[in-house]
Backbone as a chain_set.jsonl record, in Angstrom:
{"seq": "XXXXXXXXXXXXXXXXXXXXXXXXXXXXXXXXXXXXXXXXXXXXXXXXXXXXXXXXXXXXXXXXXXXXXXXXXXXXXXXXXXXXXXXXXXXXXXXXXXXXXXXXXXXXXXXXXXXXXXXXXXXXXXXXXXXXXXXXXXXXXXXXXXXXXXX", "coords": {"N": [[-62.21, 97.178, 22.784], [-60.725, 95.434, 25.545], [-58.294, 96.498, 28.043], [-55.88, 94.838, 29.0], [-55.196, 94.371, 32.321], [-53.502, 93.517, 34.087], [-51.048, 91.053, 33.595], [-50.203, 89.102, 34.825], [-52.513, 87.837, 35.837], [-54.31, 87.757, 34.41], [-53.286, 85.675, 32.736], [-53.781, 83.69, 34.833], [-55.948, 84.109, 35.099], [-57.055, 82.272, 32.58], [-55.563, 80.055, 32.129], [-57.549, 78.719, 34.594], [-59.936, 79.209, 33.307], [-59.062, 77.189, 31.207], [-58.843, 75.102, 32.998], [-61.179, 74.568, 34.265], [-63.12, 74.332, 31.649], [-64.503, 76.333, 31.083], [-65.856, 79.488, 29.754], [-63.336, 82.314, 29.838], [-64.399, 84.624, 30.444], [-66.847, 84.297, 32.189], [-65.385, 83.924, 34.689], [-64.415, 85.716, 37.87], [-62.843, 88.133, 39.658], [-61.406, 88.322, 42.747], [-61.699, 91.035, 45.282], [-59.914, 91.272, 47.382], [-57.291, 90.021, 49.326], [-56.023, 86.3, 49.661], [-53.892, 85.064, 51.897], [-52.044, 86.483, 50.989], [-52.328, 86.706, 48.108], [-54.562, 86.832, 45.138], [-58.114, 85.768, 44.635], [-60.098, 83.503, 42.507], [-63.691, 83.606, 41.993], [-65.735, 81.166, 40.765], [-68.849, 81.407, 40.021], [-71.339, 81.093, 42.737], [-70.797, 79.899, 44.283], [-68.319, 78.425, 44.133], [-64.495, 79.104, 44.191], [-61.043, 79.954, 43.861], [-58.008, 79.469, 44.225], [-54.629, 80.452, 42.158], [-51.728, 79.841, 41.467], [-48.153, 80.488, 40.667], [-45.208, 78.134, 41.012], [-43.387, 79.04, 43.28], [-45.187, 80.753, 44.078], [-47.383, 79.695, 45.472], [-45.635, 77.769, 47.432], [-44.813, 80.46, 49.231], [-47.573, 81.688, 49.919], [-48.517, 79.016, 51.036], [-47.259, 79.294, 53.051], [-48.006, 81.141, 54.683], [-49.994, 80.238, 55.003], [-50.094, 78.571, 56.844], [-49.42, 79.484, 59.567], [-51.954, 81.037, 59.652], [-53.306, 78.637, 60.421], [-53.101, 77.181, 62.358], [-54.935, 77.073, 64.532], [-56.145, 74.971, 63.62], [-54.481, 72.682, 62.414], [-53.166, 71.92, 64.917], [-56.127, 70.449, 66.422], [-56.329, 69.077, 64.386], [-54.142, 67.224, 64.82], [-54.232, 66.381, 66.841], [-56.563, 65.021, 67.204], [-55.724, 63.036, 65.681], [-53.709, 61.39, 66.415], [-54.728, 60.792, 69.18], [-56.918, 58.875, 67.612], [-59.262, 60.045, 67.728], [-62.931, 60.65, 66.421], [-63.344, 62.875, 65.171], [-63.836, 66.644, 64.002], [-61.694, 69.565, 62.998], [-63.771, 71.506, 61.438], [-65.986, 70.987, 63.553], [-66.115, 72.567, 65.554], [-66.594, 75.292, 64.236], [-69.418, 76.049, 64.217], [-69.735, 76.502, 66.966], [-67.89, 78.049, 68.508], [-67.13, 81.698, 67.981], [-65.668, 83.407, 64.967], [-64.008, 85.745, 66.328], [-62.916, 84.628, 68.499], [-61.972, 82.038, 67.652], [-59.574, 82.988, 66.201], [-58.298, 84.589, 68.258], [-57.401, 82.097, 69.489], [-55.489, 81.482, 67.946], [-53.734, 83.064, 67.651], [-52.653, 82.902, 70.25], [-51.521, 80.096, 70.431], [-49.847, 80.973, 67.69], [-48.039, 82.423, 69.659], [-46.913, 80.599, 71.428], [-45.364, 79.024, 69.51], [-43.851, 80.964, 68.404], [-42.104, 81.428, 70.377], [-41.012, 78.829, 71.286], [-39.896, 76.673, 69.419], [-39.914, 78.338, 66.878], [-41.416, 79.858, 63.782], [-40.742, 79.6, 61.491], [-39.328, 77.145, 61.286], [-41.734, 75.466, 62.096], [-42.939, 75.75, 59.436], [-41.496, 74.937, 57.598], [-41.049, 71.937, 57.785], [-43.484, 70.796, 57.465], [-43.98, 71.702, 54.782], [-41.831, 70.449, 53.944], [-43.047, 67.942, 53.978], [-45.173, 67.66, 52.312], [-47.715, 69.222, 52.35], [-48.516, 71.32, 51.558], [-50.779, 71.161, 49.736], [-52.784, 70.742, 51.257], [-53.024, 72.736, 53.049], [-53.52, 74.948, 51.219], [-55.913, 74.118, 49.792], [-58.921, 74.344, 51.071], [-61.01, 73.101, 49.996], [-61.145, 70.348, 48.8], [-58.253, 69.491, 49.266], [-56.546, 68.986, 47.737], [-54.582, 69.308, 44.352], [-53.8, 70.896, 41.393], [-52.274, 71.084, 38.361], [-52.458, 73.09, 35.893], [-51.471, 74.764, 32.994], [-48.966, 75.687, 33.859], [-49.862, 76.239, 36.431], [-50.344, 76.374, 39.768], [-53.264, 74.951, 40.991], [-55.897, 75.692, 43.376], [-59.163, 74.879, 45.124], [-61.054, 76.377, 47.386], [-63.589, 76.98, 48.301]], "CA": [[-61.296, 96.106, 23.154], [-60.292, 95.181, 26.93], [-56.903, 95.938, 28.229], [-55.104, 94.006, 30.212], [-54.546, 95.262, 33.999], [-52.429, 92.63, 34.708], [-51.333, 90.274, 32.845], [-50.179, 87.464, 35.174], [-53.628, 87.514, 36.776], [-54.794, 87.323, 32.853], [-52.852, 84.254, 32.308], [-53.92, 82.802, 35.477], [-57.386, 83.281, 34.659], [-56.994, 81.434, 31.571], [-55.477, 78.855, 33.193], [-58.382, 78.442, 35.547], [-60.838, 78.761, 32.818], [-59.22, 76.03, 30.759], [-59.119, 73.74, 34.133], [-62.987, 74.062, 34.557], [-63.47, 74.539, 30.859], [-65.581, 77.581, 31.202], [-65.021, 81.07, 29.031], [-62.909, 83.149, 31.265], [-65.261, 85.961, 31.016], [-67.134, 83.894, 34.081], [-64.507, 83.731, 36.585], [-64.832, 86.981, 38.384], [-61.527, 88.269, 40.466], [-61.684, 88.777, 44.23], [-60.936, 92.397, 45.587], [-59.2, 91.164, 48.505], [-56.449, 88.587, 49.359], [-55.749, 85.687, 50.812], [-52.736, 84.429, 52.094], [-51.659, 87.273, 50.078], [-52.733, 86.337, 46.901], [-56.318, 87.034, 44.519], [-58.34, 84.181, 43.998], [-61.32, 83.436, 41.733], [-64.715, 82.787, 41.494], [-66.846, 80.629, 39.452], [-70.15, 81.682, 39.966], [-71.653, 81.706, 43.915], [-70.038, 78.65, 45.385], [-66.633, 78.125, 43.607], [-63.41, 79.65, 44.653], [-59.952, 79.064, 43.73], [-56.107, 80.128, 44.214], [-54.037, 79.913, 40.816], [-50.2, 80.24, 41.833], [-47.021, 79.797, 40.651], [-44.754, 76.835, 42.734], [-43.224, 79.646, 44.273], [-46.523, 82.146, 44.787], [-48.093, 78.838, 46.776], [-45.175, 78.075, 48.759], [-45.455, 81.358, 49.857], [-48.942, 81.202, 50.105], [-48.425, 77.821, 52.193], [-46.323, 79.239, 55.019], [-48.237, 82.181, 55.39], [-51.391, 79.78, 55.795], [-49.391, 77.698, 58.679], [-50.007, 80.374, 60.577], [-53.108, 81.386, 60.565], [-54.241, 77.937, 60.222], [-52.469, 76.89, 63.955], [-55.684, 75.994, 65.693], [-56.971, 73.671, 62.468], [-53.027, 71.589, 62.201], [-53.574, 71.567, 66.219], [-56.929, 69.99, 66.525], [-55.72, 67.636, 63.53], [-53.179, 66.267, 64.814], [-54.802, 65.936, 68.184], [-57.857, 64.059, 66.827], [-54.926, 61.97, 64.844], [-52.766, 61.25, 67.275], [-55.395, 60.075, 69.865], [-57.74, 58.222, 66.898], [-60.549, 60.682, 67.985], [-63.586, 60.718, 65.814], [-64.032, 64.025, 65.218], [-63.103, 66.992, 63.123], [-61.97, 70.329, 63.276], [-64.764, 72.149, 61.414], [-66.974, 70.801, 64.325], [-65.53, 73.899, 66.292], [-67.18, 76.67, 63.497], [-70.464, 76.741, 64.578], [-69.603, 76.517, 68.62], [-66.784, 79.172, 68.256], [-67.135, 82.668, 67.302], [-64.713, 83.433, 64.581], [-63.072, 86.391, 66.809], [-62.548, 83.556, 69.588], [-60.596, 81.007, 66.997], [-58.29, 84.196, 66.186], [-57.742, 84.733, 69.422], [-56.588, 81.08, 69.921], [-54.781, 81.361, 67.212], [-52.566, 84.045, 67.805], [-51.595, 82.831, 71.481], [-50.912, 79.37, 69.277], [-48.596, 81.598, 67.478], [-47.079, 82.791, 70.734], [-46.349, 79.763, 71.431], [-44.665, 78.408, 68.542], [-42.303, 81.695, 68.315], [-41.117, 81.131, 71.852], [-40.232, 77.95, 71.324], [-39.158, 76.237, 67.803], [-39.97, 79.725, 65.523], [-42.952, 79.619, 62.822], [-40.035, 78.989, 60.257], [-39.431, 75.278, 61.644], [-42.786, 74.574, 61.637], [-43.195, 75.907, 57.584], [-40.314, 74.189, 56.539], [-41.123, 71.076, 58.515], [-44.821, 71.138, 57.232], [-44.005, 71.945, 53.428], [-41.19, 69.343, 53.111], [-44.045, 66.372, 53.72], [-45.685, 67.961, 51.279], [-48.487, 69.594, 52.892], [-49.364, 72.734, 50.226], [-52.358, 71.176, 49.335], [-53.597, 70.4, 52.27], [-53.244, 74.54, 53.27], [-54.244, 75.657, 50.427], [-57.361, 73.721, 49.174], [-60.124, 74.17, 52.05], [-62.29, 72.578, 49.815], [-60.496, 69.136, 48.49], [-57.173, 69.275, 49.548], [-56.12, 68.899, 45.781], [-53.146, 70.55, 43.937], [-54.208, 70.468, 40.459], [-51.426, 71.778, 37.273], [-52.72, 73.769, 34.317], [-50.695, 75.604, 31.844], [-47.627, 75.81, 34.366], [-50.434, 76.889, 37.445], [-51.181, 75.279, 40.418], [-54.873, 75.511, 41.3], [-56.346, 75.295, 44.956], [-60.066, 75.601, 45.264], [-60.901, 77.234, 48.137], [-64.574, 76.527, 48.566]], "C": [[-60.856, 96.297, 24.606], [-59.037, 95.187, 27.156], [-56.789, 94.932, 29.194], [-54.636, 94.308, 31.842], [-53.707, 94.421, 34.218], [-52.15, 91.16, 34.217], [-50.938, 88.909, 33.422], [-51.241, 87.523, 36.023], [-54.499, 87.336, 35.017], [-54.716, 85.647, 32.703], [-53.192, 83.218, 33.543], [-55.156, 82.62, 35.626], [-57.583, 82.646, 33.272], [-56.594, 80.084, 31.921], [-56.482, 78.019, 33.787], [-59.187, 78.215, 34.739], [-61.029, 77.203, 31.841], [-59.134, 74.869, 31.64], [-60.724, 73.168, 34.119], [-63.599, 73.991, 33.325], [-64.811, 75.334, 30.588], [-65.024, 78.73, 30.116], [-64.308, 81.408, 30.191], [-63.355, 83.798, 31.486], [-66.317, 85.598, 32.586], [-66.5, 83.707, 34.96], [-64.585, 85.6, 36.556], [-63.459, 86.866, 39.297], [-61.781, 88.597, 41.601], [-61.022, 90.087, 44.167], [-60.227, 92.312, 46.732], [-58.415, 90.162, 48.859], [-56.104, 87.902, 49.964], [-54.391, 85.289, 50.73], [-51.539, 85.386, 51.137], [-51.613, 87.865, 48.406], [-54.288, 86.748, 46.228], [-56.297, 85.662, 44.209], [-59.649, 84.658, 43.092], [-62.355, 83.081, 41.949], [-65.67, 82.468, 40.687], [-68.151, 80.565, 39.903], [-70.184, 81.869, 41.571], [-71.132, 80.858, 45.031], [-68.362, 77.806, 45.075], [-65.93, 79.357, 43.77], [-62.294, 79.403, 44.39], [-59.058, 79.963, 43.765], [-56.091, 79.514, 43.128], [-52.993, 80.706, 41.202], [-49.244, 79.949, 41.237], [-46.41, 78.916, 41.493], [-44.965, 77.89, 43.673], [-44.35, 80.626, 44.75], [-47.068, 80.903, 46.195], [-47.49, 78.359, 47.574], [-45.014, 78.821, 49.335], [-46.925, 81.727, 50.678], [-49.174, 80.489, 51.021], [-47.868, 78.347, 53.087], [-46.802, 80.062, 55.289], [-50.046, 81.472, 55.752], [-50.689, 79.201, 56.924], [-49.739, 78.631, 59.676], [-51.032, 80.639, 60.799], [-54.195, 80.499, 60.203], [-53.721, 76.962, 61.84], [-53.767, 76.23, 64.322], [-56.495, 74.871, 64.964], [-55.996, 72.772, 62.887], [-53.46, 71.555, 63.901], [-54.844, 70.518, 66.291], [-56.959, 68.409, 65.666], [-55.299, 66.876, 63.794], [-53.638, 65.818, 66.251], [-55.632, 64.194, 68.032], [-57.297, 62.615, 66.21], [-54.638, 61.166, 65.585], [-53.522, 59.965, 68.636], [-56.788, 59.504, 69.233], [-59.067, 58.705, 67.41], [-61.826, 61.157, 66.875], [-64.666, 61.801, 66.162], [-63.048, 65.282, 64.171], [-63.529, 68.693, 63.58], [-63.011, 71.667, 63.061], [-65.961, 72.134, 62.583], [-67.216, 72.255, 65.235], [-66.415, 75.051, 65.373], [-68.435, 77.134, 64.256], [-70.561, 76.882, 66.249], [-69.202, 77.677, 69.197], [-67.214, 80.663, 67.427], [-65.376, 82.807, 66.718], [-63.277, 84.239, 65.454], [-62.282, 85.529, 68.003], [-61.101, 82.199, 68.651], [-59.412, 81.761, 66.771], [-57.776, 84.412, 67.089], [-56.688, 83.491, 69.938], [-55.587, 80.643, 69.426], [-53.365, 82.021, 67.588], [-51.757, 83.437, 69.251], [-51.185, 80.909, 70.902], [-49.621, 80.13, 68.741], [-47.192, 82.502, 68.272], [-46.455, 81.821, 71.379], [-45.359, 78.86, 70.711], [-43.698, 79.497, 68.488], [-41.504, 81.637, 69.647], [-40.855, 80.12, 71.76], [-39.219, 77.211, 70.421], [-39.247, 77.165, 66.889], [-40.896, 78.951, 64.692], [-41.994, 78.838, 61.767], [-39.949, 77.552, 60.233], [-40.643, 74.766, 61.138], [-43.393, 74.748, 60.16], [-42.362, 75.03, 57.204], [-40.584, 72.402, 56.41], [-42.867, 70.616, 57.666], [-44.841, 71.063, 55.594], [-43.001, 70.423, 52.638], [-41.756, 68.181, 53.297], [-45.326, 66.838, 53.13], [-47.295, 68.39, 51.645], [-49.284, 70.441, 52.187], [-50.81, 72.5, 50.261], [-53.236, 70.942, 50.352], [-54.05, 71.751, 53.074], [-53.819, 75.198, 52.618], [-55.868, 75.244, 49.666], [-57.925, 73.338, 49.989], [-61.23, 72.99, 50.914], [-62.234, 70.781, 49.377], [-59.096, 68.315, 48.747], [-56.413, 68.785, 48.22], [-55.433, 69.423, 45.384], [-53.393, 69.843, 42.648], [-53.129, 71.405, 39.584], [-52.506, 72.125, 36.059], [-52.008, 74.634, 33.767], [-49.423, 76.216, 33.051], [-48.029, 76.57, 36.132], [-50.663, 75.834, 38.654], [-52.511, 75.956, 41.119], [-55.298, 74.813, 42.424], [-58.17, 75.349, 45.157], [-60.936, 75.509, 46.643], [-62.181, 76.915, 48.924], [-65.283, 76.025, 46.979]], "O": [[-60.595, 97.466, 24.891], [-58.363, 94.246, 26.735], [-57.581, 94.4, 29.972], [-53.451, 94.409, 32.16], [-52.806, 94.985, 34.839], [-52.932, 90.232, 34.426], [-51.166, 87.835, 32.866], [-50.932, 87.224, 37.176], [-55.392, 86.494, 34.92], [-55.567, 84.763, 32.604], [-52.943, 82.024, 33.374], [-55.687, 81.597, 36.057], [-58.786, 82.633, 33.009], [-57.368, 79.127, 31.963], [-56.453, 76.798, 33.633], [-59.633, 77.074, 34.861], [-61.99, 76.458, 31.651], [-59.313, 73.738, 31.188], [-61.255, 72.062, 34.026], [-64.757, 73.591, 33.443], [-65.847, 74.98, 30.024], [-63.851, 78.76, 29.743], [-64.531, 80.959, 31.315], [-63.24, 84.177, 32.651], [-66.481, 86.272, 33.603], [-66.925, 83.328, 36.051], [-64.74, 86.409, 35.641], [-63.008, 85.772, 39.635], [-62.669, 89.45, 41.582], [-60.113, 90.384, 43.392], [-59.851, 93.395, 47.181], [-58.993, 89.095, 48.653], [-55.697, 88.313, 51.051], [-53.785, 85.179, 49.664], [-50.446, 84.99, 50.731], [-51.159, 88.842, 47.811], [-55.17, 86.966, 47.06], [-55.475, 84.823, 43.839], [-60.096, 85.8, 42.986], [-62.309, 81.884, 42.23], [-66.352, 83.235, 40.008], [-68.549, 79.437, 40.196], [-69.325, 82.624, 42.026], [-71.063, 81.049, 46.246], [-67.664, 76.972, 45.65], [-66.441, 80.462, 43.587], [-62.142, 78.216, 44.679], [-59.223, 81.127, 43.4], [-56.803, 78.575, 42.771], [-53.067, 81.93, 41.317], [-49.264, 78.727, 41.094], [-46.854, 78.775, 42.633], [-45.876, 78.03, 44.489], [-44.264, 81.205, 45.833], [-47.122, 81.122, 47.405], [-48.073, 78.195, 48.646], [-44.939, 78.411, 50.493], [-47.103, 81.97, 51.871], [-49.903, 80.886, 51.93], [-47.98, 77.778, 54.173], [-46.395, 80.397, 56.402], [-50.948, 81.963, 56.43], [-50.967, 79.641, 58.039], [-50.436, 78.295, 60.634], [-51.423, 80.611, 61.966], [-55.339, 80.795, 59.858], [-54.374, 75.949, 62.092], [-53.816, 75.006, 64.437], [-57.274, 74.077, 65.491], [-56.379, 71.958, 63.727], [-54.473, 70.859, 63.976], [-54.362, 69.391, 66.175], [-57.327, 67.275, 65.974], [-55.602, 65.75, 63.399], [-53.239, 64.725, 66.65], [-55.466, 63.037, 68.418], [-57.884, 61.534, 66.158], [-55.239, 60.091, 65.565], [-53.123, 58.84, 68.939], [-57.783, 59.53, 69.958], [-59.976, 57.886, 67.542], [-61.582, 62.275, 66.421], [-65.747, 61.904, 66.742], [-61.939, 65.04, 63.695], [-64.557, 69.164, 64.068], [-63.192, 72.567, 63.881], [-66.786, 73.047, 62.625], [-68.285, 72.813, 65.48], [-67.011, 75.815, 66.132], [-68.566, 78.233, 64.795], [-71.568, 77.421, 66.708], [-69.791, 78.286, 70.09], [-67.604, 80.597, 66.261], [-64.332, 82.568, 67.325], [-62.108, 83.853, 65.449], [-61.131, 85.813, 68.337], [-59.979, 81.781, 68.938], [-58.311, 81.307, 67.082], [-56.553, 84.499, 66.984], [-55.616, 83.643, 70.525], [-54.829, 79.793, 69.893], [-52.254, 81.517, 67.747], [-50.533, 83.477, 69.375], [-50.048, 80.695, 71.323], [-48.515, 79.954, 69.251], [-46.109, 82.953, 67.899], [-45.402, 82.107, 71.948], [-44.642, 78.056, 71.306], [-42.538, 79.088, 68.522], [-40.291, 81.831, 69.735], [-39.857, 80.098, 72.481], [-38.005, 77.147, 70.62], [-38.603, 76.899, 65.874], [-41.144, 77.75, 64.798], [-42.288, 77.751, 61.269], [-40.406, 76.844, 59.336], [-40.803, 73.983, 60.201], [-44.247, 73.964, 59.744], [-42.706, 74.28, 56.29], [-40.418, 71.719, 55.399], [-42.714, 69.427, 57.383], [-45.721, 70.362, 55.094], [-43.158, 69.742, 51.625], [-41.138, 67.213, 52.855], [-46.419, 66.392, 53.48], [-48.127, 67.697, 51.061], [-50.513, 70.382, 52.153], [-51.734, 73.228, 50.626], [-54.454, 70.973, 50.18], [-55.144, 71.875, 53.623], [-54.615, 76.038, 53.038], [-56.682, 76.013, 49.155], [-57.869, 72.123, 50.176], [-62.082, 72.222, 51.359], [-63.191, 70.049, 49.627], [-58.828, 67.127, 48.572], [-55.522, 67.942, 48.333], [-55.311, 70.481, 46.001], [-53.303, 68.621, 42.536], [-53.027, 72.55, 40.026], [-53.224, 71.304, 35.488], [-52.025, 75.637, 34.481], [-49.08, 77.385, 32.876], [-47.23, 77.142, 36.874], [-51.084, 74.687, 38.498], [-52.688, 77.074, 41.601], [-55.164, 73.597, 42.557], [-58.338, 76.517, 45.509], [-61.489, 74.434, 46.876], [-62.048, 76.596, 50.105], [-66.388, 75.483, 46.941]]}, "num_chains": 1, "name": "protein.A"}
């Protein structure tokens, strides 16, 4: 018989499995975390966060940050009805180069309005899903979870 290592990562793969209606024995647990969190995946191309509110507003403000030069480029492209998008940047950009732009992004935002403004500011027009689900922008409920999936 299988213990349990943890049982709210138990219940949140149950959760997940009755979203996709899979066994749970196929979701597989990440060994590393994002946004502070483990996510899942379902086989070689599915991915997903499964949070409590509060795990993914957490979750959400600690993506604001190190999603600065995406919400930048967004709101650029918005702003001046530019037909274009910020994934275009991946394959141009080496990743250590977007980090880089990122961070002096984030030097900018604490010298002027603080990161907190722009989380708070960001979360109360309801943004979550738009941070947390790279792959649909979706905020989906199961058994008291919210589910992000990721890729």
């Amino acid at each position: 018989m299988q213990t349990i290592q943890d049982p709210s990562m138990y219940q949140k793969r149950q959760a997940l499995a009755a979203f996709l209606h899979v066994d749970p024995e196929v979701l597989q647990e990440s060994k590393g975390n994002l946004y502070g969190f483990r996510a899942f995946f379902h086989g070689n191309d599915e991915a997903y966060l499964v949070l409590t509110d509060s795990e993914a507003t957490r979750a959400a403000e600690h993506a604001v940050s190190e999603k600065l030069w995406l919400i930048c480029l967004e709101t650029l492209f918005a702003y001046f009805d530019i037909d274009a998008y910020p994934s275009d940047v991946l394959g141009k950009m080496k990743t250590k180069e977007i980090r880089r732009v990122n961070e002096e992004l984030k030097t900018l935002i604490y010298n002027t309005t603080g990161m907190d403004t722009l989380r708070q500011k960001m979360l109360s027009y309801g943004n979550r899903k738009n941070l947390l689900a790279d792959y649909d922008q979706a905020e989906h409920i199961q058994d008291g979870y919210f589910i992000y999936r990721l890729y």
